[in-house]
Coordinates of C-alpha atoms in Angstrom, one line a residue:
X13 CA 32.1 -4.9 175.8
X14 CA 34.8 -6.5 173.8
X15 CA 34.3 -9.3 171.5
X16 CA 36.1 -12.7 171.9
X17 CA 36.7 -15.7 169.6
X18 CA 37.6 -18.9 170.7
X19 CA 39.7 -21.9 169.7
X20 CA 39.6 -25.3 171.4
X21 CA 41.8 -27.9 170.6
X22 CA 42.8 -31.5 171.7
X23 CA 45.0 -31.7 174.9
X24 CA 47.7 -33.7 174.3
X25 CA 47.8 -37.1 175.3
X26 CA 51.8 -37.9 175.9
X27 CA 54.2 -36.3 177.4
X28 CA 57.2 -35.4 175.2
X29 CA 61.2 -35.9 175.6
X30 CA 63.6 -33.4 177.7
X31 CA 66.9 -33.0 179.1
X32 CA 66.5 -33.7 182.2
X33 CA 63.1 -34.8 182.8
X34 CA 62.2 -38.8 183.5
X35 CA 58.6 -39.1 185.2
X36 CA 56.3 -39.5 182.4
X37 CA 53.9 -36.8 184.6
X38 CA 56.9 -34.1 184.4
X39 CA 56.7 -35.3 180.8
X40 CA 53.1 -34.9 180.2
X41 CA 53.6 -31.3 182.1
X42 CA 55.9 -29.9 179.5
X43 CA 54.2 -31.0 176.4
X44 CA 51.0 -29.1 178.3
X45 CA 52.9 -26.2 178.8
X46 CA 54.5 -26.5 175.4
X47 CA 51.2 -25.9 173.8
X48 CA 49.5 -23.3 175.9
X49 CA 53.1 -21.2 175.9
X50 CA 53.1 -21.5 172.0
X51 CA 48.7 -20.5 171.9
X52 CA 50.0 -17.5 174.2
X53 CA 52.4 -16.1 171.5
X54 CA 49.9 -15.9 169.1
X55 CA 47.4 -13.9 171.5
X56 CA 45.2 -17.1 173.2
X57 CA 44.6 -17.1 176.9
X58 CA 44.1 -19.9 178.6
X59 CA 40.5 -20.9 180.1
X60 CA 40.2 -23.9 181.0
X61 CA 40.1 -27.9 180.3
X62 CA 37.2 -29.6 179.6
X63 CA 36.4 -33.4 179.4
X64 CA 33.7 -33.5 176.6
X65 CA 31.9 -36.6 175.2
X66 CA 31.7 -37.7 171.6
X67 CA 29.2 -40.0 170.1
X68 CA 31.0 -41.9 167.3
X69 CA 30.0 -45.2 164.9
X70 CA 31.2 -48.5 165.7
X71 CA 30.7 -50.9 163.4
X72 CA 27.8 -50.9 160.8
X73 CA 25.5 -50.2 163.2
X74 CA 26.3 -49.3 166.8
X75 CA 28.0 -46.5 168.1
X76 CA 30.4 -45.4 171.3
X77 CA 30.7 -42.7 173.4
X78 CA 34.3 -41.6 173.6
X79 CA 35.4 -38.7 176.2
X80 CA 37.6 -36.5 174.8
X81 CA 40.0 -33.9 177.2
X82 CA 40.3 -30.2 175.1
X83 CA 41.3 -27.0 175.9
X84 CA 39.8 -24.1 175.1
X85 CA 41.5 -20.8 174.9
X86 CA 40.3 -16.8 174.3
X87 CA 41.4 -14.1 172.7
X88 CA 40.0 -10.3 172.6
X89 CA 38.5 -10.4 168.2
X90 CA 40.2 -7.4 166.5
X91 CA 38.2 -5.3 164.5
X92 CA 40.0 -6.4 161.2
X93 CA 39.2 -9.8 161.4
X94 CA 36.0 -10.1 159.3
X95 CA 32.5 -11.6 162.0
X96 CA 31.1 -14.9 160.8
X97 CA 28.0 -13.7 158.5
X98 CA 25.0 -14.1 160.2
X99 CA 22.5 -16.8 158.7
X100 CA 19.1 -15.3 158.3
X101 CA 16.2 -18.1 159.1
X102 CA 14.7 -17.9 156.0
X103 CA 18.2 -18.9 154.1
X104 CA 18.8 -21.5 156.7
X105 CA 16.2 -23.9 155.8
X106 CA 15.9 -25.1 152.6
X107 CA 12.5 -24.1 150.6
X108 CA 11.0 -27.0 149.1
X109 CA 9.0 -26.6 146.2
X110 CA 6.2 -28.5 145.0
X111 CA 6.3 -30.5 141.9
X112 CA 3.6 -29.2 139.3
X113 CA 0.9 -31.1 138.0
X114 CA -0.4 -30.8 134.3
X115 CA -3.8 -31.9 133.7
X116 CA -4.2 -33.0 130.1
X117 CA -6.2 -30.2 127.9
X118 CA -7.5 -33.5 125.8
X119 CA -8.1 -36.9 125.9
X120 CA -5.7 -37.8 124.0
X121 CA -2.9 -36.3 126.0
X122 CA -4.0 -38.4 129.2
X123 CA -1.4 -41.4 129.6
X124 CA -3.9 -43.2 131.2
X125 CA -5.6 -43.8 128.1
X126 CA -3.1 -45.0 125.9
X127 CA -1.6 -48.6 125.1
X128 CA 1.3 -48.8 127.1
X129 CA 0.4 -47.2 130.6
X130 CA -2.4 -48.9 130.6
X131 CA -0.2 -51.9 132.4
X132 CA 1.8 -49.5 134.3
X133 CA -1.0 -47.6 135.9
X134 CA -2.0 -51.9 137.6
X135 CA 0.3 -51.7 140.1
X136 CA -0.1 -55.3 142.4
X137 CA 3.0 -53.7 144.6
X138 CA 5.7 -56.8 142.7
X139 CA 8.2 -54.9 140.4
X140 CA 7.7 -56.1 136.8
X141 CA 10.6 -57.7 135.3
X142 CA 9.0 -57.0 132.1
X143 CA 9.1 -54.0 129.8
X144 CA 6.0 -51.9 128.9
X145 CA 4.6 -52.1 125.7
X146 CA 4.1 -49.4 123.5
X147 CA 4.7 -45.4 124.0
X148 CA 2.5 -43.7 125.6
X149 CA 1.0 -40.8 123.5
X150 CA 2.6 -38.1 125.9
X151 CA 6.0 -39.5 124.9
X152 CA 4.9 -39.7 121.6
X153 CA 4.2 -36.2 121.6
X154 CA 7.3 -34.9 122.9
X155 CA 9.1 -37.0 120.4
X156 CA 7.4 -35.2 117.7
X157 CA 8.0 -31.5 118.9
X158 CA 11.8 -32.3 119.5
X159 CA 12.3 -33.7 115.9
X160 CA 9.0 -32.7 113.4
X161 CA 10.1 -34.6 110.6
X162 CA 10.4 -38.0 112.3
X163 CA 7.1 -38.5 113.4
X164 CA 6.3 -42.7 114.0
X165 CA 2.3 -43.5 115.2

């Protein structure tokens, strides 16, 4: 059974100039037949025309529906041309990944307990405008294993 691709593309929408040739229809007919005879050199048969519709934004916050007239055209694949890999479903979707959660070995590594989250960890649900107070002993820590000799308590 042989394999087809297919391209669809926009019909036109005006006709185009000839000698000869005055009713915009006879107009419209030739820039038709323009297309599909140039889609035919390069190995596309004609199927059909189709009047599709296409949801689009209008505005901020609305959006139209817009019929569009295309026409879609076949040709027989040849073996050279490389098939479209196929997605596997486990690729398709992306794998989310939990975050992980340290529990402090000591008390003393617990942000709860220090100074300065002590007023983050009150949350009334109004963002502060103030800043918090103090460094928590977790950031204190990592300051000290990025840079041992400048350790500040």
């Amino acid at each position: 059974m042989p394999q087809y691709e297919y391209k669809v593309i926009s019909a036109p929408t005006r006709g185009i100039k000839a000698k000869g040739i005055k009713a915009p229809e006879d107009r419209f007919s030739l820039a038709l037949e323009d297309v599909m005879n140039q889609l035919a050199s390069e190995g596309w048969e004609y199927q059909r025309a189709e009047t599709l519709p296409s949801v689009e934004r209008s505005g901020l916050t609305s959006s139209t529906t817009n019929w569009r007239n295309v026409l879609v055209f076949r040709r027989v694949r040849s073996e050279a041309a490389p098939k479209a890999p196929a997605v596997e479903p486990e690729t398709a979707t992306p794998i989310r990944q939990e975050p992980v959660i340290v529990q402090p070995k000591t008390p003393e590594d617990d942000a709860s307990k220090s100074e300065g989250a002590s007023r983050m960890l009150s949350d009334n649900g109004v963002e502060e405008a103030s800043e918090v107070s103090g460094m928590t002993n977790s950031l204190k820590q990592l300051a000290a294993s990025r840079n041992p000799d400048k350790t500040e308590d």
